[in-house]
Short mmCIF file of C-alpha atoms in Angstrom, two decimals:
data_model
loop_
_atom_site.label_atom_id
_atom_site.label_comp_id
_atom_site.label_asym_id
_atom_site.label_seq_id
_atom_site.Cartn_x
_atom_site.Cartn_y
_atom_site.Cartn_z
CA MET A 1 0.25 127.32 55.64
CA TYR A 2 1.03 124.61 58.25
CA LYS A 3 1.98 122.22 55.49
CA LYS A 4 4.16 124.92 53.66
CA LEU A 5 5.96 125.51 57.19
CA ILE A 6 6.66 121.63 57.77
CA SER A 7 7.80 121.29 53.98
CA ALA A 8 10.36 124.41 54.61
CA ILE A 9 11.54 122.72 57.93
CA ALA A 10 12.11 119.40 56.12
CA LEU A 11 14.11 121.18 53.19
CA ILE A 12 16.18 123.08 55.83
CA ILE A 13 17.11 119.60 57.61
CA ILE A 14 18.28 118.04 54.28
CA ARG A 15 20.30 121.26 53.27
CA ALA A 16 21.76 121.01 56.82
CA ILE A 17 22.92 117.65 56.54
CA VAL A 18 24.68 118.43 53.03
CA LEU A 19 25.97 121.64 54.00
CA HIS A 20 27.40 120.80 57.12
CA SER A 21 28.29 117.32 56.50
CA SER A 22 31.61 117.11 57.86
CA SER A 23 30.23 117.38 61.44
CA ALA A 24 28.49 114.16 60.66
CA LYS A 25 31.68 112.62 58.86
CA VAL A 26 29.78 112.57 55.64
CA ARG A 27 31.22 113.06 52.26
CA ALA A 28 28.38 114.66 50.43
CA THR A 29 27.69 114.61 46.79
CA LEU A 30 24.53 116.48 46.58
CA TYR A 31 23.97 120.09 46.81
CA PRO A 32 20.96 121.88 48.30
CA LEU A 33 17.70 120.33 46.93
CA TYR A 34 14.61 122.30 45.99
CA LEU A 35 11.36 120.16 46.29
CA PRO A 36 8.64 121.47 44.13
CA LYS A 37 5.26 120.94 45.40
CA SER A 38 3.48 117.48 44.81
CA GLN A 39 6.88 115.97 43.50
CA VAL A 40 8.95 113.15 45.11
CA SER A 41 12.69 113.15 45.51
CA THR A 42 14.38 109.92 46.47
CA LEU A 43 17.85 110.38 48.32
CA GLN A 44 20.09 107.26 48.74
CA LEU A 45 22.40 107.17 51.56
CA ASN A 46 25.17 104.76 51.73
CA CYS A 47 27.22 104.47 55.02
CA ARG A 48 29.39 102.36 57.26
CA SER A 49 28.16 102.92 60.93
CA TYR A 50 30.48 102.95 63.87
CA ALA A 51 29.52 99.58 64.98
CA SER A 52 30.77 98.30 61.41
CA LEU A 53 27.24 97.70 60.19
CA GLN A 54 26.72 98.29 56.66
CA ALA A 55 23.46 99.94 55.45
CA THR A 56 21.97 101.37 52.52
CA THR A 57 19.10 103.74 53.44
CA THR A 58 16.48 105.51 51.18
CA VAL A 59 14.71 108.41 52.45
CA THR A 60 11.73 109.63 50.66
CA LEU A 61 10.55 113.10 51.35
CA LEU A 62 6.99 114.11 50.21
CA THR A 63 6.23 117.82 50.31
CA ILE A 64 2.71 117.38 50.61
CA GLY A 65 2.15 117.04 54.22
CA ALA A 66 5.88 116.99 54.58
CA LYS A 67 5.77 113.31 55.70
CA VAL A 68 9.21 111.88 56.03
CA ASN A 69 9.45 107.86 55.69
CA GLY A 70 12.40 105.97 55.87
CA SER A 71 13.41 102.51 54.60
CA GLY A 72 16.78 100.70 54.20
CA ARG A 73 18.82 97.64 54.92
CA ALA A 74 21.60 96.78 57.13
CA CYS A 75 24.15 93.70 57.44
CA SER A 76 27.34 92.55 58.90
CA SER A 77 29.56 89.74 58.42
CA ASP A 78 30.24 87.08 60.84
CA GLY A 79 33.54 86.09 58.90
CA MET A 80 32.02 82.85 57.60
CA GLY A 81 30.35 84.36 54.86
CA GLN A 82 26.99 84.72 56.76
CA ARG A 83 25.12 88.00 57.30
CA ASN A 84 23.51 89.14 60.61
CA HIS A 85 20.72 91.42 59.99
CA SER A 86 19.67 94.02 62.58
CA ASN A 87 17.85 97.34 63.00
CA LEU A 88 19.61 100.45 62.74
CA VAL A 89 19.06 104.10 63.52
CA LEU A 90 21.20 106.70 61.65
CA SER A 91 21.61 110.11 63.60
CA PHE A 92 22.88 113.14 61.92
CA HIS A 93 24.52 115.87 63.99
CA LEU A 94 23.12 119.19 62.89
CA PRO A 95 24.31 122.70 63.28
CA PHE A 96 21.96 122.97 66.37
CA GLN A 97 23.74 121.15 69.26
CA SER A 98 20.13 120.12 70.50
CA LEU A 99 18.90 118.85 67.04
CA PHE A 100 19.21 115.30 65.84
CA LEU A 101 17.46 113.84 63.00
CA ALA A 102 16.98 110.06 63.47
CA ILE A 103 15.75 107.91 60.45
CA PRO A 104 14.52 104.48 61.65
CA ILE A 105 15.23 101.50 59.28
CA LEU A 106 12.01 99.80 58.47
CA SER A 107 13.01 97.10 56.08
CA ILE A 108 16.16 94.75 56.43
CA PHE A 109 17.78 93.29 53.42
CA PRO A 110 21.31 92.00 52.59
CA SER A 111 23.40 94.59 50.65
CA HIS A 112 27.15 95.29 49.64
CA PRO A 113 27.41 99.10 50.03
CA PRO A 114 30.69 100.75 49.83
CA SER A 115 32.96 101.72 52.66
CA ASN A 116 32.02 105.16 53.08
CA PHE A 117 29.11 107.63 53.36
CA SER A 118 27.70 109.28 50.45
CA ILE A 119 24.41 110.97 49.45
CA ASN A 120 23.41 110.43 45.73
CA SER A 121 20.18 111.76 44.13
CA HIS A 122 18.38 109.62 41.64
CA ARG A 123 16.47 111.21 39.21
CA MET A 124 12.60 110.55 39.34
CA GLU A 125 9.85 112.42 37.59
CA GLY A 126 10.33 116.15 38.35
CA SER A 127 13.57 115.76 40.15
CA THR A 128 17.27 116.33 38.99
CA GLY A 129 19.59 113.24 39.09
CA MET A 130 23.51 113.03 38.93
CA SER A 131 23.09 111.92 35.25
CA GLU A 132 22.13 115.50 34.39
CA ALA A 133 24.86 116.94 36.51
CA TRP A 134 27.55 114.54 34.85
CA PRO A 135 26.81 114.10 31.17
CA MET A 136 27.75 111.33 28.91
CA VAL A 137 31.08 111.37 26.91
CA GLU A 138 30.04 111.73 23.22
CA ARG A 139 31.68 111.60 19.88
CA ASN A 140 31.38 114.49 17.57
CA GLY A 141 33.38 113.67 14.49
CA THR A 142 37.13 113.32 15.62
CA GLN A 143 36.53 114.87 19.03
CA LEU A 144 35.17 113.74 22.31
CA MET A 145 32.57 115.78 24.17
CA THR A 146 30.69 116.35 27.23
CA LYS A 147 27.58 118.45 25.99
CA ASP A 148 29.54 121.45 24.57
CA GLU A 149 32.84 120.91 26.51
CA PRO A 150 35.69 118.90 24.87
CA PHE A 151 36.99 116.02 26.79
CA VAL A 152 40.49 114.48 26.32
CA ILE A 153 41.23 111.25 28.18
CA HIS A 154 44.22 111.20 30.44
CA GLY A 155 43.97 107.76 31.95
CA PHE A 156 45.28 104.69 33.45
CA ASN A 157 44.80 100.94 33.29
CA THR A 158 44.29 98.83 36.32
CA TYR A 159 42.82 95.64 35.20
CA TRP A 160 42.32 93.85 38.49
CA LEU A 161 39.78 96.17 40.11
CA MET A 162 36.66 94.02 39.85
CA VAL A 163 38.54 90.80 41.31
CA PHE A 164 39.91 92.84 44.38
CA ALA A 165 36.51 94.39 44.86
CA VAL A 166 35.13 90.77 45.57
CA ASP A 167 37.10 90.46 48.83
CA PRO A 168 36.40 92.84 51.80
CA GLU A 169 40.23 92.84 52.71
CA THR A 170 41.31 94.25 49.34
CA ARG A 171 38.27 96.02 48.45
CA HIS A 172 39.77 99.43 49.72
CA LYS A 173 42.52 99.37 46.95
CA ILE A 174 39.91 100.21 44.58
CA THR A 175 39.20 103.57 46.43
CA ASP A 176 42.92 104.00 46.94
CA VAL A 177 43.82 103.70 43.29
CA PHE A 178 41.00 106.29 42.15
CA SER A 179 41.85 108.55 44.96
CA GLU A 180 45.67 108.57 43.70
CA ALA A 181 44.64 108.95 40.02
CA LYS A 182 42.31 111.79 40.90
CA GLU A 183 45.12 113.65 42.94
CA ALA A 184 47.40 113.55 39.63
CA GLY A 185 44.54 114.76 37.42
CA LEU A 186 43.88 111.51 35.68
CA ASN A 187 40.18 111.29 34.29
CA THR A 188 39.70 107.58 32.90
CA CYS A 189 40.36 104.07 33.98
CA ARG A 190 40.14 101.16 31.61
CA THR A 191 39.71 97.95 33.57
CA TRP A 192 38.28 94.40 32.87
CA ALA A 193 34.65 93.68 33.10
CA PHE A 194 35.18 90.16 32.72
CA ASN A 195 36.51 86.90 34.18
CA ASP A 196 35.65 83.73 32.54
CA GLY A 197 35.81 80.49 34.54
CA GLY A 198 38.25 80.08 37.29
CA TRP A 199 38.96 81.79 40.46
CA ARG A 200 36.66 84.37 41.30
CA ALA A 201 34.79 84.08 37.96
CA LEU A 202 31.99 86.67 36.91
CA GLN A 203 30.97 84.10 34.12
CA VAL A 204 30.93 80.88 35.91
CA SER A 205 29.65 79.08 32.82
CA PRO A 206 27.86 80.24 29.81
CA PHE A 207 24.73 82.20 30.84
CA ASN A 208 25.78 81.44 34.54
CA TYR A 209 27.10 84.62 36.38
CA ASP A 210 28.24 85.12 39.82
CA GLU A 211 26.31 87.88 41.68
CA GLU A 212 28.85 88.44 44.29
CA VAL A 213 31.28 89.26 41.65
CA LEU A 214 28.73 91.40 39.77
CA GLN A 215 28.19 93.32 42.92
CA ALA A 216 32.01 93.79 43.08
CA LEU A 217 31.79 95.41 39.54
CA ASP A 218 28.86 97.46 40.86
CA PHE A 219 31.49 98.64 43.62
CA VAL A 220 34.02 99.86 41.08
CA LEU A 221 31.66 101.78 39.05
CA SER A 222 30.39 103.25 42.35
CA GLU A 223 33.62 104.41 43.37
CA ALA A 224 34.77 105.44 40.02
CA ARG A 225 31.65 107.66 39.96
CA LYS A 226 32.45 109.22 43.59
CA HIS A 227 35.96 110.11 42.19
CA ARG A 228 34.57 111.33 38.86
CA ILE A 229 36.79 108.78 36.91
CA ARG A 230 35.24 107.71 33.70
CA LEU A 231 35.60 104.03 32.94
CA ILE A 232 36.39 101.80 29.60
CA LEU A 233 35.21 98.48 30.13
CA SER A 234 36.64 95.51 28.24
CA LEU A 235 34.29 92.67 27.97
CA CYS A 236 36.69 89.81 26.73
CA ASN A 237 40.28 88.85 26.44
CA ASN A 238 42.20 87.52 23.55
CA TRP A 239 44.79 85.86 25.81
CA SER A 240 43.96 83.20 28.42
CA ASP A 241 44.59 85.51 31.54
CA TYR A 242 41.00 86.03 33.13
CA GLY A 243 39.66 83.27 31.04
CA GLY A 244 39.22 84.98 27.48
CA ARG A 245 38.32 83.31 24.23
CA SER A 246 40.32 80.11 25.12
CA GLN A 247 37.84 79.56 27.92
CA TYR A 248 34.83 80.07 25.64
CA VAL A 249 36.37 77.24 23.31
CA LYS A 250 36.96 75.01 26.36
CA TRP A 251 33.13 75.53 27.41
CA GLY A 252 32.25 74.64 23.65
CA GLN A 253 34.27 71.65 23.58
CA GLU A 254 32.77 70.13 27.02
CA SER A 255 29.52 70.58 25.51
CA GLY A 256 30.23 68.44 22.57
CA LEU A 257 31.41 70.86 19.78
CA ASP A 258 34.06 70.09 17.40
CA LEU A 259 36.52 72.77 17.98
CA THR A 260 40.04 72.76 17.15
CA SER A 261 41.42 76.23 17.83
CA ASP A 262 40.81 79.15 20.06
CA ASP A 263 40.27 81.10 16.57
CA ASP A 264 36.89 79.14 16.54
CA PHE A 265 35.67 81.67 18.80
CA PHE A 266 35.48 84.28 16.37
CA SER A 267 33.26 82.04 13.92
CA ASP A 268 31.50 79.28 15.78
CA THR A 269 27.55 80.27 16.42
CA THR A 270 27.41 78.67 19.83
CA LEU A 271 30.51 80.46 21.15
CA LYS A 272 29.20 83.64 19.79
CA SER A 273 26.01 83.13 21.61
CA TYR A 274 27.87 82.51 24.93
CA TYR A 275 29.40 85.86 24.42
CA LYS A 276 26.36 87.77 23.50
CA GLY A 277 24.76 86.30 26.63
CA PHE A 278 27.27 87.46 28.72
CA VAL A 279 27.43 91.24 27.14
CA GLU A 280 23.72 91.37 27.37
CA ALA A 281 24.01 90.46 31.14
CA VAL A 282 26.68 93.14 31.94
CA LEU A 283 25.01 95.90 29.77
CA THR A 284 21.51 95.43 31.23
CA ARG A 285 22.59 95.21 34.80
CA THR A 286 21.13 97.62 37.41
CA ASN A 287 24.07 98.66 39.72
CA ALA A 288 22.81 97.59 43.37
CA ILE A 289 24.50 100.47 44.77
CA THR A 290 23.89 103.36 42.81
CA ASN A 291 20.55 102.04 41.30
CA ILE A 292 21.78 103.03 37.93
CA GLU A 293 21.64 100.46 34.80
CA TYR A 294 24.88 100.15 33.18
CA LYS A 295 23.60 101.18 29.92
CA ASN A 296 22.55 104.43 31.31
CA ASP A 297 25.69 105.14 33.39
CA ALA A 298 27.80 108.36 32.59
CA THR A 299 30.59 106.74 34.33
CA ILE A 300 30.99 104.42 31.45
CA LEU A 301 32.94 106.15 28.55
CA ALA A 302 33.09 103.11 26.34
CA TRP A 303 32.71 99.53 25.92
CA GLU A 304 35.74 97.33 24.51
CA ILE A 305 34.60 94.43 22.81
CA ILE A 306 37.64 92.61 23.13
CA ASN A 307 41.30 93.12 24.35
CA GLU A 308 43.87 92.73 21.79
CA PRO A 309 42.11 90.36 19.34
CA ARG A 310 44.00 88.15 16.90
CA CYS A 311 43.10 85.60 14.45
CA PRO A 312 46.19 84.30 12.89
CA SER A 313 44.41 81.34 10.98
CA ASP A 314 42.94 83.92 8.53
CA PRO A 315 45.73 86.47 7.83
CA PHE A 316 43.32 88.27 5.33
CA GLY A 317 41.36 89.21 8.39
CA ASP A 318 37.72 88.28 7.02
CA THR A 319 36.82 86.25 10.07
CA LEU A 320 37.59 88.84 12.66
CA GLN A 321 36.25 91.61 10.45
CA ALA A 322 33.07 89.71 10.50
CA TRP A 323 33.14 89.28 14.30
CA ILE A 324 33.73 92.75 15.00
CA GLU A 325 31.04 94.10 12.91
CA GLU A 326 28.41 91.69 14.62
CA MET A 327 29.51 92.03 18.18
CA SER A 328 29.86 95.87 17.88
CA ALA A 329 26.43 96.10 16.39
CA PHE A 330 25.19 93.80 19.23
CA VAL A 331 26.52 96.18 21.77
CA LYS A 332 24.81 98.85 20.17
CA SER A 333 21.58 97.26 19.79
CA ILE A 334 21.52 97.00 23.57
CA ASP A 335 23.23 100.35 24.42
CA PRO A 336 23.09 103.08 21.67
CA VAL A 337 24.41 105.93 23.93
CA HIS A 338 27.76 104.65 25.19
CA LEU A 339 30.84 104.65 22.64
CA VAL A 340 32.12 101.44 21.35
CA GLN A 341 35.97 100.49 20.68
CA VAL A 342 37.56 97.16 19.49
CA GLY A 343 40.60 96.97 21.73
CA LEU A 344 43.01 96.67 18.79
CA GLU A 345 46.84 96.68 19.07
CA GLY A 346 46.90 98.95 16.06
CA PHE A 347 48.67 96.75 13.47
CA TYR A 348 48.19 97.47 9.85
CA GLY A 349 46.80 94.79 7.50
CA PRO A 350 46.09 93.83 3.90
CA SER A 351 43.86 96.77 3.43
CA THR A 352 46.78 99.27 3.54
CA PRO A 353 49.74 97.30 2.45
CA GLU A 354 51.59 100.51 1.84
CA LEU A 355 51.45 100.85 5.71
CA MET A 356 52.36 97.60 7.01
CA LYS A 357 56.02 98.46 6.86
CA LEU A 358 55.29 100.77 10.00
CA ASN A 359 54.39 97.67 11.99
CA PRO A 360 57.01 96.40 14.46
CA ASP A 361 57.52 93.25 12.36
CA ASP A 362 56.31 91.20 9.59
CA TYR A 363 54.30 88.80 11.78
CA SER A 364 52.25 91.86 12.83
CA GLY A 365 50.68 92.28 9.53
CA VAL A 366 49.35 88.38 9.31
CA VAL A 367 47.76 88.07 12.72
CA GLY A 368 44.23 88.80 11.16
CA THR A 369 43.91 92.14 12.33
CA ASP A 370 43.78 95.44 10.35
CA PHE A 371 43.78 98.71 11.77
CA ILE A 372 41.86 100.73 9.02
CA ARG A 373 39.67 97.99 7.91
CA ASN A 374 38.65 96.85 11.63
CA HIS A 375 37.77 100.49 12.60
CA GLN A 376 35.43 101.12 9.28
CA ALA A 377 32.94 98.74 11.30
CA PRO A 378 29.71 100.94 11.29
CA SER A 379 29.30 100.44 14.96
CA ILE A 380 32.71 101.52 15.92
CA ASP A 381 33.27 104.82 17.50
CA LEU A 382 36.72 105.02 18.60
CA ALA A 383 40.13 103.92 17.17
CA SER A 384 42.03 101.90 19.58
CA VAL A 385 46.01 101.48 19.70
CA HIS A 386 48.58 100.01 21.92
CA ILE A 387 52.24 101.15 22.31
CA TYR A 388 54.91 98.35 23.63
CA PRO A 389 58.23 99.00 21.83
CA ASP A 390 60.15 97.03 24.62
CA VAL A 391 58.12 94.14 23.68
CA TRP A 392 57.78 94.67 19.92
CA LEU A 393 61.52 95.82 18.97
CA SER A 394 64.45 93.30 19.63
CA HIS A 395 67.06 96.06 19.58
CA SER A 396 68.06 98.19 22.56
CA ASP A 397 68.81 101.41 20.80
CA GLN A 398 66.59 103.83 22.82
CA ASP A 399 66.61 106.51 20.25
CA ASP A 400 65.11 103.99 17.79
CA HIS A 401 62.56 103.01 20.17
CA ILE A 402 61.52 106.63 20.67
CA LYS A 403 61.45 107.40 16.99
CA PHE A 404 59.15 104.43 16.67
CA VAL A 405 56.81 105.61 19.08
CA GLN A 406 56.68 109.07 17.50
CA ASN A 407 56.14 107.46 14.06
CA TRP A 408 53.59 105.06 15.13
CA MET A 409 51.52 107.52 16.95
CA ASP A 410 51.63 110.06 14.21
CA GLN A 411 50.68 107.72 11.37
CA HIS A 412 47.82 106.49 13.50
CA MET A 413 46.47 109.85 14.35
CA SER A 414 46.66 111.01 10.99
CA ASP A 415 44.69 107.98 9.72
CA SER A 416 42.22 108.32 12.46
CA LYS A 417 41.47 111.80 11.18
CA ASP A 418 41.78 111.45 7.70
CA ARG A 419 40.66 108.16 6.82
CA LEU A 420 38.19 107.03 9.77
CA ASN A 421 37.04 110.53 10.99
CA MET A 422 37.20 109.15 14.70
CA PRO A 423 38.93 109.92 17.77
CA ILE A 424 41.74 107.85 18.73
CA VAL A 425 42.78 106.23 21.95
CA PHE A 426 46.03 104.85 22.82
CA ALA A 427 44.54 102.37 25.36
CA GLU A 428 47.95 100.72 26.58
CA PHE A 429 51.14 102.29 26.57
CA GLY A 430 53.97 100.98 28.86
CA ILE A 431 57.69 100.16 29.52
CA SER A 432 58.82 97.40 31.93
CA ILE A 433 61.44 98.88 34.50
CA ARG A 434 62.77 95.19 34.78
CA ASP A 435 64.08 95.50 31.26
CA GLU A 436 67.70 95.79 31.64
CA ARG A 437 68.54 97.28 28.38
CA PHE A 438 67.13 100.47 29.49
CA VAL A 439 68.81 103.17 31.72
CA ALA A 440 66.79 104.40 34.73
CA GLY A 441 64.38 106.98 33.63
CA PHE A 442 63.82 105.77 30.26
CA ARG A 443 60.13 105.02 31.21
CA GLU A 444 59.58 108.55 32.06
CA LEU A 445 61.24 109.69 28.69
CA PHE A 446 58.94 107.19 26.91
CA MET A 447 55.82 108.50 28.89
CA ASP A 448 56.89 112.00 28.08
CA THR A 449 57.15 111.32 24.40
CA VAL A 450 53.68 109.56 24.20
CA TYR A 451 52.04 112.59 26.01
CA GLY A 452 53.95 115.19 24.07
CA THR A 453 53.20 113.57 20.52
CA PHE A 454 49.47 113.24 21.38
CA LEU A 455 49.44 116.79 22.59
CA ARG A 456 51.20 118.42 19.64
CA SER A 457 48.73 116.59 17.46
CA LEU A 458 45.85 117.81 19.48
CA GLU A 459 46.82 121.37 19.34
CA THR A 460 47.37 121.36 15.72
CA GLY A 461 44.04 120.08 14.70
CA GLY A 462 44.60 116.33 15.27
CA PRO A 463 42.08 113.96 16.44
CA GLY A 464 40.94 113.80 19.91
CA GLY A 465 40.86 110.82 22.01
CA GLY A 466 43.70 110.44 24.46
CA CYS A 467 46.23 108.17 26.20
CA ILE A 468 46.04 105.63 28.93
CA LEU A 469 49.08 104.31 30.75
CA TRP A 470 49.63 100.75 31.60
CA GLN A 471 49.25 100.42 34.55
CA LEU A 472 48.45 102.27 37.61
CA PHE A 473 49.01 100.49 41.06
CA PRO A 474 48.42 101.69 44.56
CA GLU A 475 50.80 100.84 47.34
CA GLU A 476 50.74 97.37 48.81
CA ALA A 477 49.62 95.92 45.41
CA GLU A 478 53.00 95.38 44.07
CA HIS A 479 52.86 91.42 44.43
CA MET A 480 50.68 91.96 41.22
CA ASP A 481 53.42 93.95 39.40
CA ASP A 482 54.77 92.36 36.11
CA GLY A 483 57.30 95.25 35.79
CA TYR A 484 54.81 97.79 34.23
CA ALA A 485 53.16 98.98 37.43
CA VAL A 486 53.42 102.65 38.22
CA VAL A 487 53.09 103.47 41.78
CA LEU A 488 52.82 107.34 41.81
CA ALA A 489 53.51 107.11 45.65
CA LYS A 490 56.99 105.75 45.24
CA TYR A 491 57.90 107.71 41.98
CA PRO A 492 57.45 111.61 42.76
CA SER A 493 58.96 112.46 39.32
CA THR A 494 56.47 110.17 37.63
CA PHE A 495 53.72 111.89 39.63
CA SER A 496 55.10 115.23 38.63
CA LEU A 497 54.99 114.11 34.89
CA VAL A 498 51.33 112.92 34.91
CA SER A 499 50.28 115.82 36.86
CA LEU A 500 51.97 118.18 34.27
CA GLN A 501 50.20 116.61 31.51
CA SER A 502 46.81 117.09 33.41
CA LYS A 503 47.74 120.57 33.57
CA ARG A 504 48.59 120.93 29.91
CA LEU A 505 45.03 119.20 28.72
CA SER A 506 43.23 121.35 31.31
CA ASP A 507 43.82 124.40 28.96
CA GLY A 508 41.94 123.03 26.17
CA ALA A 509 39.69 120.47 27.41
CA SER A 510 37.32 119.61 30.44
CA THR A 511 38.05 116.81 32.65
#
């Protein structure tokens, strides 16, 4: 009887912390717990104390004997990259003015926690975890689903999140962009999970990965999870930005390999081993903040094996096709749960010569990619397409640009349904507002065309998937803007357009 009474009191205290979190300035993501007898529930509390100490505390409640134990870690920075460790006591102000719950910190370790306070439950035997409350996004034929509910991607690109998260001075921008996106009804972010060589490199050299940058990526996943934003994580770049395949070739040359072209990235055995080593390191990582392995994290919607691959040295496409099949299968061998996409621009190739006329120019058909064939690789789940009429089309007729977008999307959606039987993701679409060929407001007309074309197809039985805007920026990050940045706070009409699409999608899909 005495033990049951103590157990009940412990349960009331935990429920009070959650239900009255506003009095403790806590943003809770955990609802009332029910702790069955003889089972253990572990709660991870992440906070920033008023003294600017950062701490991660784990509280374990055992209902037998109602024993409460606490352990955690705390650190602060001295501004020189050194961490000062100290004991920390957390107090929660409960509804009763005279009642405080103090949890002593028993163990001190360095950590990189998020900037605000949250409570997350981690599933142990017999307990309920967030992974059950927030299911994986799965593929069912041409549709995306979360359990029995349809899921439509209404997303944005912000490629630099991991790099900004490394620096405490810019880390808050990750929270800002997720908050603004969520306010507009966006549900998915595509971002880089790579940085090969150079400044703030994640992959410093082959098989050598920077833990500080990995912890920055942990923070991105943690913040996305808090805001219920799904992530599409790209694992490499075709271009030299953030390293990409050219950096792999440089590493190979430095090791003595006889490499003459960046296209060797797709065929050289050693370079492929570099890529596989990196992929395995990311997919098998356990997030230092959430304690969830990446390959088990429902925050991740899909892995993208490379952004905008091209292999012009083999216009028939055999080299790139072999690489796509090998690397997508490798990803699936480590993580059979998450979806996988290539990252293509969507150009038609030799397998469908009758469709090559839809490409923006003749060159697009001989860069080694093939929309149909590449997506027939057995381990690919999502068709990926990009839309950049301002770059691809040399003429300046706005009506022709809009017609191109509609035809480009309609054909790819038809092929995704009838030839590929998979969802389609327009993973990048954008217009530069610095392009003097277009009048003010053309970007919103372009966006509305993309949104409307996809929605009409979806409503008439077309494939699922969705559209991802290039690219969303928070305020005070405009120094990174190349003309494509969309700052919702500065463009109310654009915010309204994005929000309207969210409302349209909410009628038939769960976000």
